[in-house]
Amino acid sequence: MKYRTIGTGPATRREVSALALGAMWFGSATDEETSFAVLDRYVEAGGTFVDTSDNYAFWADGGQGGQSEELLGRWRRSRGIGDEVVIATKLGARPLAPGTGYVDNPEGLSAKVIREAAERSRERLGVDRLDLLYAHIEDRTVPLRETVEGFAALVAEGTVGLLGVSNHAVWRVERARALAAGAGLPGYEVLQYAHSHLRPRLDVPDGLFPDGSLGHAGGELLSYLRAEPDLTLVAYSPLLKGAYTHPDRLPADFDHPGTPARLAVLHEVARETGATPNQVVLAWQMGAELPIIPLVGASSVGQLDESLAAVDLELTAEQRRRLDAAH
């Protein structure tokens, strides 16, 4: 396994594995026995960075979520896992009532919600401190200063380590970080957005991102990362839910002329390296100039092993240049 450092503060920065494991479906679509087996294999391979959220997976049963955090809590206790494994979770997108969702009825990012939701996550995970806590989605009904101060208060109390942000417009991220810096408070240091080798159209709105696909790490966000070297991007959906091996799963916003060209180069490099397209995508991210940590899901140990093998895949500078340039 390879590792990288996230965070800058002497008391909060952590060394984590270069490949993160997503636990979205653990405890719901992926049963407990399989989830435990995947988690055990990940740790055995040197993995130390697990990702979840307080709302995973509310859509599985029409509830409010919590299954993933609860399963991770049971796994930690049964295996004697301590702070050697960094567990990141999120708040803000948990439905306020069963049968609703994060578009029409999210918990939001008020100071009250931040405090109460973080406490519930600590209880489900069985930890005294959340290693990394993200603002999951935007809440423009709450003053940004209130959100910034709400997260910072938890860091000051020692119940949260690092702060992160996901699925926000870049200008909102920068404004929040500027507010925190101006007040001498801890701010967001880890960004979590969808990012893969294929590029989506960013002008296609949906229910969660009415202003366009804000959840994707587009050119503006990548430029922001270049300008702010202390930030880290955790890239979710790097394998596009299996679309690289099952093209029929490719989302509609990837249906544009640039996709075939990038796929062609990707498959060329896969043949040259003897790796799978999925492994090339992950290696391309992990070896990028920007600090990118791919976040992979796995519903079996076999799927996880394919992703783990990408950690040791070294792309040449020429292969990387071709992957970057295809459009």
Short mmCIF file of C-alpha atoms in Angstrom, two decimals:
data_model
loop_
_atom_site.label_atom_id
_atom_site.label_comp_id
_atom_site.label_asym_id
_atom_site.label_seq_id
_atom_site.Cartn_x
_atom_site.Cartn_y
_atom_site.Cartn_z
CA MET A 1 0.00 0.00 0.00
CA LYS A 2 1.03 3.59 -0.57
CA TYR A 3 0.11 6.48 1.68
CA ARG A 4 -0.40 10.23 1.62
CA THR A 5 -0.99 12.90 4.24
CA ILE A 6 -4.29 14.76 4.53
CA GLY A 7 -4.67 17.92 6.60
CA THR A 8 -2.10 20.44 7.70
CA GLY A 9 -2.60 20.96 11.43
CA PRO A 10 -0.11 19.20 13.70
CA ALA A 11 -2.91 17.79 15.86
CA THR A 12 -5.26 16.75 13.05
CA ARG A 13 -3.29 15.76 9.95
CA ARG A 14 -3.35 12.05 9.23
CA GLU A 15 -1.52 9.62 7.01
CA VAL A 16 -4.03 7.56 5.03
CA SER A 17 -3.82 4.91 2.34
CA ALA A 18 -3.67 6.12 -1.27
CA LEU A 19 -6.86 4.15 -2.00
CA ALA A 20 -9.96 4.81 0.11
CA LEU A 21 -12.79 2.31 0.61
CA GLY A 22 -16.42 3.41 0.37
CA ALA A 23 -18.92 1.82 2.74
CA MET A 24 -22.11 3.22 1.20
CA TRP A 25 -23.81 -0.15 0.74
CA PHE A 26 -22.43 -1.92 3.80
CA GLY A 27 -25.25 -3.06 6.05
CA SER A 28 -27.92 -2.73 3.36
CA ALA A 29 -27.35 -4.01 -0.21
CA THR A 30 -24.08 -5.64 0.92
CA ASP A 31 -24.78 -7.99 3.83
CA GLU A 32 -22.80 -7.98 7.05
CA GLU A 33 -20.73 -11.08 6.36
CA THR A 34 -19.59 -9.77 2.97
CA SER A 35 -19.04 -6.25 4.31
CA PHE A 36 -16.84 -7.57 7.11
CA ALA A 37 -14.86 -9.71 4.64
CA VAL A 38 -14.23 -6.71 2.36
CA LEU A 39 -13.20 -4.51 5.29
CA ASP A 40 -10.89 -7.21 6.65
CA ARG A 41 -9.20 -7.66 3.28
CA TYR A 42 -8.78 -3.91 2.88
CA VAL A 43 -7.06 -3.57 6.26
CA GLU A 44 -4.95 -6.67 5.58
CA ALA A 45 -3.70 -4.96 2.39
CA GLY A 46 -2.71 -1.86 4.36
CA GLY A 47 -5.88 0.18 3.76
CA THR A 48 -6.55 2.81 6.41
CA PHE A 49 -9.17 5.20 4.95
CA VAL A 50 -12.87 4.22 5.06
CA ASP A 51 -15.69 6.53 3.93
CA THR A 52 -19.34 6.60 4.97
CA SER A 53 -22.18 9.04 5.69
CA ASP A 54 -24.97 9.40 8.21
CA ASN A 55 -27.56 8.98 5.44
CA TYR A 56 -26.23 5.73 3.90
CA ALA A 57 -28.32 4.04 2.69
CA PHE A 58 -31.70 5.63 3.40
CA TRP A 59 -33.00 4.82 -0.08
CA ALA A 60 -32.55 1.09 0.49
CA ASP A 61 -35.49 0.87 2.88
CA GLY A 62 -37.11 4.31 2.68
CA GLY A 63 -35.71 5.22 6.08
CA GLN A 64 -33.21 7.84 7.22
CA GLY A 65 -29.96 5.93 6.84
CA GLY A 66 -27.42 5.00 9.47
CA GLN A 67 -26.98 1.37 8.40
CA SER A 68 -23.44 1.91 7.10
CA GLU A 69 -22.20 3.73 10.21
CA GLU A 70 -23.81 1.12 12.45
CA LEU A 71 -22.13 -1.72 10.55
CA LEU A 72 -18.76 0.01 10.73
CA GLY A 73 -19.26 0.38 14.48
CA ARG A 74 -19.93 -3.35 14.85
CA TRP A 75 -16.92 -4.18 12.68
CA ARG A 76 -14.63 -1.89 14.70
CA ARG A 77 -15.72 -3.47 17.98
CA SER A 78 -15.48 -7.05 16.73
CA ARG A 79 -12.01 -6.54 15.26
CA GLY A 80 -10.59 -4.26 17.94
CA ILE A 81 -10.02 -1.47 15.43
CA GLY A 82 -8.70 1.76 16.91
CA ASP A 83 -7.47 5.01 15.43
CA GLU A 84 -5.18 3.22 12.97
CA VAL A 85 -8.12 3.26 10.54
CA VAL A 86 -9.39 6.72 9.60
CA ILE A 87 -13.17 6.72 9.20
CA ALA A 88 -14.67 9.70 7.39
CA THR A 89 -18.37 10.45 7.57
CA LYS A 90 -20.71 13.18 6.35
CA LEU A 91 -23.73 15.11 7.52
CA GLY A 92 -26.25 17.46 5.98
CA ALA A 93 -28.05 15.11 3.57
CA ARG A 94 -29.84 12.81 5.98
CA PRO A 95 -33.64 12.93 5.39
CA LEU A 96 -35.48 14.50 8.28
CA ALA A 97 -38.24 11.89 8.06
CA PRO A 98 -38.64 8.39 6.60
CA GLY A 99 -39.99 8.38 3.09
CA THR A 100 -38.35 11.69 2.21
CA GLY A 101 -34.95 12.45 0.69
CA TYR A 102 -31.99 14.81 0.59
CA VAL A 103 -33.51 16.90 -2.20
CA ASP A 104 -36.87 17.67 -0.62
CA ASN A 105 -36.20 17.26 3.12
CA PRO A 106 -32.50 17.26 4.11
CA GLU A 107 -31.27 17.84 7.66
CA GLY A 108 -29.15 20.75 6.42
CA LEU A 109 -26.13 22.50 7.91
CA SER A 110 -27.39 24.59 10.82
CA ALA A 111 -25.22 24.69 13.95
CA LYS A 112 -27.86 22.65 15.80
CA VAL A 113 -27.94 19.94 13.15
CA ILE A 114 -24.14 19.81 12.89
CA ARG A 115 -23.81 19.20 16.63
CA GLU A 116 -26.64 16.68 16.92
CA ALA A 117 -25.81 14.77 13.72
CA ALA A 118 -22.13 14.50 14.65
CA GLU A 119 -23.09 13.12 18.06
CA ARG A 120 -25.32 10.48 16.46
CA SER A 121 -22.53 9.50 14.06
CA ARG A 122 -20.07 9.09 16.94
CA GLU A 123 -22.55 6.84 18.72
CA ARG A 124 -23.19 4.66 15.65
CA LEU A 125 -19.47 4.37 14.86
CA GLY A 126 -18.52 3.84 18.50
CA VAL A 127 -15.85 6.56 18.55
CA ASP A 128 -15.10 9.53 20.78
CA ARG A 129 -13.84 11.60 17.83
CA LEU A 130 -14.78 11.66 14.16
CA ASP A 131 -11.51 11.57 12.19
CA LEU A 132 -12.90 13.49 9.20
CA LEU A 133 -16.34 15.10 8.96
CA TYR A 134 -17.74 16.45 5.69
CA ALA A 135 -20.51 18.89 4.86
CA HIS A 136 -22.27 16.51 2.47
CA ILE A 137 -24.36 18.90 0.37
CA GLU A 138 -25.02 22.62 0.32
CA ASP A 139 -27.55 24.32 2.56
CA ARG A 140 -28.17 27.83 1.26
CA THR A 141 -30.96 28.40 3.81
CA VAL A 142 -28.40 28.75 6.62
CA PRO A 143 -25.84 31.59 6.83
CA LEU A 144 -22.46 30.21 5.79
CA ARG A 145 -20.84 31.68 8.88
CA GLU A 146 -23.15 29.62 11.09
CA THR A 147 -22.10 26.45 9.30
CA VAL A 148 -18.40 27.32 9.50
CA GLU A 149 -18.64 28.12 13.20
CA GLY A 150 -20.71 25.00 13.86
CA PHE A 151 -18.06 22.70 12.42
CA ALA A 152 -15.21 24.64 14.05
CA ALA A 153 -16.81 24.30 17.48
CA LEU A 154 -16.64 20.50 17.23
CA VAL A 155 -12.96 20.65 16.30
CA ALA A 156 -12.29 22.94 19.27
CA GLU A 157 -14.03 20.48 21.58
CA GLY A 158 -11.97 17.58 20.24
CA THR A 159 -14.93 15.57 18.93
CA VAL A 160 -13.92 16.11 15.28
CA GLY A 161 -10.47 16.06 13.70
CA LEU A 162 -10.37 17.18 10.07
CA LEU A 163 -13.12 19.00 8.18
CA GLY A 164 -14.18 18.34 4.61
CA VAL A 165 -16.75 19.43 2.07
CA SER A 166 -18.55 17.61 -0.74
CA ASN A 167 -20.79 18.58 -3.66
CA HIS A 168 -20.52 22.35 -3.14
CA ALA A 169 -19.99 25.05 -5.71
CA VAL A 170 -16.33 26.06 -5.69
CA TRP A 171 -17.15 29.65 -4.78
CA ARG A 172 -19.03 28.41 -1.71
CA VAL A 173 -16.05 26.31 -0.65
CA GLU A 174 -13.69 29.27 -1.02
CA ARG A 175 -16.06 31.62 0.82
CA ALA A 176 -16.40 29.16 3.71
CA ARG A 177 -12.63 28.69 3.92
CA ALA A 178 -12.08 32.46 3.81
CA LEU A 179 -14.59 32.98 6.63
CA ALA A 180 -12.83 30.35 8.71
CA ALA A 181 -9.38 31.77 8.03
CA GLY A 182 -10.50 35.31 8.80
CA ALA A 183 -11.89 34.20 12.16
CA GLY A 184 -8.89 32.03 13.01
CA LEU A 185 -11.03 28.88 12.83
CA PRO A 186 -10.33 25.49 11.23
CA GLY A 187 -11.76 25.17 7.75
CA TYR A 188 -12.34 22.55 5.08
CA GLU A 189 -9.15 20.69 4.11
CA VAL A 190 -10.50 17.69 2.19
CA LEU A 191 -12.81 17.95 -0.84
CA GLN A 192 -14.95 15.03 -1.98
CA TYR A 193 -16.36 15.15 -5.50
CA ALA A 194 -17.08 12.70 -8.31
CA HIS A 195 -14.02 12.37 -10.54
CA SER A 196 -13.01 9.86 -13.17
CA HIS A 197 -11.08 9.63 -16.43
CA LEU A 198 -14.20 10.22 -18.49
CA ARG A 199 -15.57 13.73 -18.25
CA PRO A 200 -19.28 14.53 -17.93
CA ARG A 201 -21.11 17.50 -19.35
CA LEU A 202 -21.34 20.03 -16.54
CA ASP A 203 -24.39 21.85 -17.85
CA VAL A 204 -26.91 19.12 -17.09
CA PRO A 205 -28.99 19.94 -13.99
CA ASP A 206 -30.59 17.36 -11.72
CA GLY A 207 -32.49 17.36 -8.45
CA LEU A 208 -29.45 17.66 -6.20
CA PHE A 209 -27.47 20.05 -8.41
CA PRO A 210 -29.97 22.40 -10.08
CA ASP A 211 -27.15 24.73 -11.16
CA GLY A 212 -25.45 21.90 -13.08
CA SER A 213 -23.33 18.92 -12.06
CA LEU A 214 -21.64 20.54 -9.06
CA GLY A 215 -20.86 17.10 -7.69
CA HIS A 216 -18.25 16.51 -10.42
CA ALA A 217 -14.69 17.75 -10.11
CA GLY A 218 -14.60 19.89 -13.22
CA GLY A 219 -11.93 22.26 -14.47
CA GLU A 220 -12.76 24.99 -11.97
CA LEU A 221 -12.36 22.72 -8.98
CA LEU A 222 -9.15 21.14 -10.31
CA SER A 223 -7.76 24.63 -10.89
CA TYR A 224 -8.67 25.47 -7.30
CA LEU A 225 -6.72 22.44 -6.12
CA ARG A 226 -3.66 23.60 -8.03
CA ALA A 227 -3.89 27.00 -6.35
CA GLU A 228 -4.40 25.52 -2.87
CA PRO A 229 -1.76 22.81 -2.39
CA ASP A 230 -2.88 22.02 1.18
CA LEU A 231 -6.18 20.60 -0.10
CA THR A 232 -6.81 16.96 -1.02
CA LEU A 233 -9.43 15.61 -3.42
CA VAL A 234 -11.16 12.37 -2.48
CA ALA A 235 -12.63 11.18 -5.78
CA TYR A 236 -15.89 9.29 -5.47
CA SER A 237 -17.35 7.18 -8.29
CA PRO A 238 -13.93 6.86 -9.98
CA LEU A 239 -15.12 3.74 -11.81
CA LEU A 240 -18.52 5.20 -12.74
CA LYS A 241 -20.47 2.38 -11.07
CA GLY A 242 -18.95 -0.24 -13.35
CA ALA A 243 -19.43 1.68 -16.61
CA TYR A 244 -15.87 1.02 -17.82
CA THR A 245 -16.66 -2.70 -18.04
CA HIS A 246 -20.42 -2.31 -18.63
CA PRO A 247 -20.84 0.60 -21.11
CA ASP A 248 -24.63 0.39 -20.83
CA ARG A 249 -24.27 1.80 -17.30
CA LEU A 250 -22.68 5.04 -18.49
CA PRO A 251 -24.77 7.97 -17.25
CA ALA A 252 -26.47 10.19 -19.82
CA ASP A 253 -24.27 13.21 -19.04
CA PHE A 254 -21.26 11.28 -20.41
CA ASP A 255 -22.89 10.91 -23.82
CA HIS A 256 -20.88 13.45 -25.81
CA PRO A 257 -18.15 13.34 -28.50
CA GLY A 258 -15.25 13.41 -26.04
CA THR A 259 -16.14 10.09 -24.40
CA PRO A 260 -15.16 7.69 -27.26
CA ALA A 261 -11.76 9.37 -27.64
CA ARG A 262 -10.91 9.04 -23.95
CA LEU A 263 -12.18 5.47 -23.85
CA ALA A 264 -10.00 4.55 -26.83
CA VAL A 265 -6.83 5.80 -25.15
CA LEU A 266 -7.80 4.19 -21.87
CA HIS A 267 -8.16 0.79 -23.52
CA GLU A 268 -4.87 1.27 -25.39
CA VAL A 269 -3.03 1.88 -22.12
CA ALA A 270 -4.80 -1.07 -20.49
CA ARG A 271 -3.55 -3.36 -23.25
CA GLU A 272 -0.01 -1.97 -22.99
CA THR A 273 0.15 -2.47 -19.22
CA GLY A 274 -1.76 -5.74 -19.03
CA ALA A 275 -4.09 -4.08 -16.53
CA THR A 276 -7.84 -3.65 -16.59
CA PRO A 277 -9.37 -0.30 -17.61
CA ASN A 278 -10.54 0.12 -14.00
CA GLN A 279 -6.99 -0.30 -12.73
CA VAL A 280 -5.65 2.21 -15.24
CA VAL A 281 -8.23 4.80 -14.13
CA LEU A 282 -7.27 4.35 -10.48
CA ALA A 283 -3.53 4.43 -11.20
CA TRP A 284 -4.02 7.56 -13.31
CA GLN A 285 -5.69 9.26 -10.35
CA MET A 286 -3.26 8.08 -7.68
CA GLY A 287 -0.24 9.12 -9.73
CA ALA A 288 -1.61 12.51 -10.73
CA GLU A 289 0.20 15.77 -10.09
CA LEU A 290 -2.74 16.86 -7.96
CA PRO A 291 -3.37 15.14 -4.60
CA ILE A 292 -6.18 12.74 -5.50
CA ILE A 293 -7.31 9.74 -3.45
CA PRO A 294 -9.72 7.45 -5.34
CA LEU A 295 -12.69 6.25 -3.28
CA VAL A 296 -13.77 2.80 -4.47
CA GLY A 297 -16.74 0.70 -3.56
CA ALA A 298 -16.68 -3.09 -3.47
CA SER A 299 -19.46 -5.62 -3.02
CA SER A 300 -17.02 -8.56 -2.96
CA VAL A 301 -13.44 -9.29 -2.00
CA GLY A 302 -12.71 -9.98 -5.68
CA GLN A 303 -13.81 -6.49 -6.69
CA LEU A 304 -11.68 -4.99 -3.96
CA ASP A 305 -8.63 -7.02 -5.01
CA GLU A 306 -8.87 -5.64 -8.54
CA SER A 307 -8.80 -2.10 -7.16
CA LEU A 308 -5.98 -2.86 -4.71
CA ALA A 309 -3.80 -4.10 -7.57
CA ALA A 310 -3.96 -0.61 -9.10
CA VAL A 311 -1.90 0.79 -6.21
CA ASP A 312 1.25 -0.80 -7.66
CA LEU A 313 0.50 0.03 -11.30
CA GLU A 314 2.98 2.64 -12.53
CA LEU A 315 2.03 4.50 -15.70
CA THR A 316 4.77 5.99 -17.85
CA ALA A 317 4.91 9.73 -18.40
CA GLU A 318 3.98 9.15 -22.04
CA GLN A 319 0.95 7.02 -21.14
CA ARG A 320 -0.17 9.64 -18.66
CA ARG A 321 0.25 12.36 -21.25
CA ARG A 322 -1.99 10.48 -23.69
CA LEU A 323 -4.62 9.86 -21.04
CA ASP A 324 -4.62 13.52 -20.08
CA ALA A 325 -4.70 14.84 -23.63
CA ALA A 326 -7.50 12.72 -25.09
CA HIS A 327 -10.67 14.69 -25.80
#
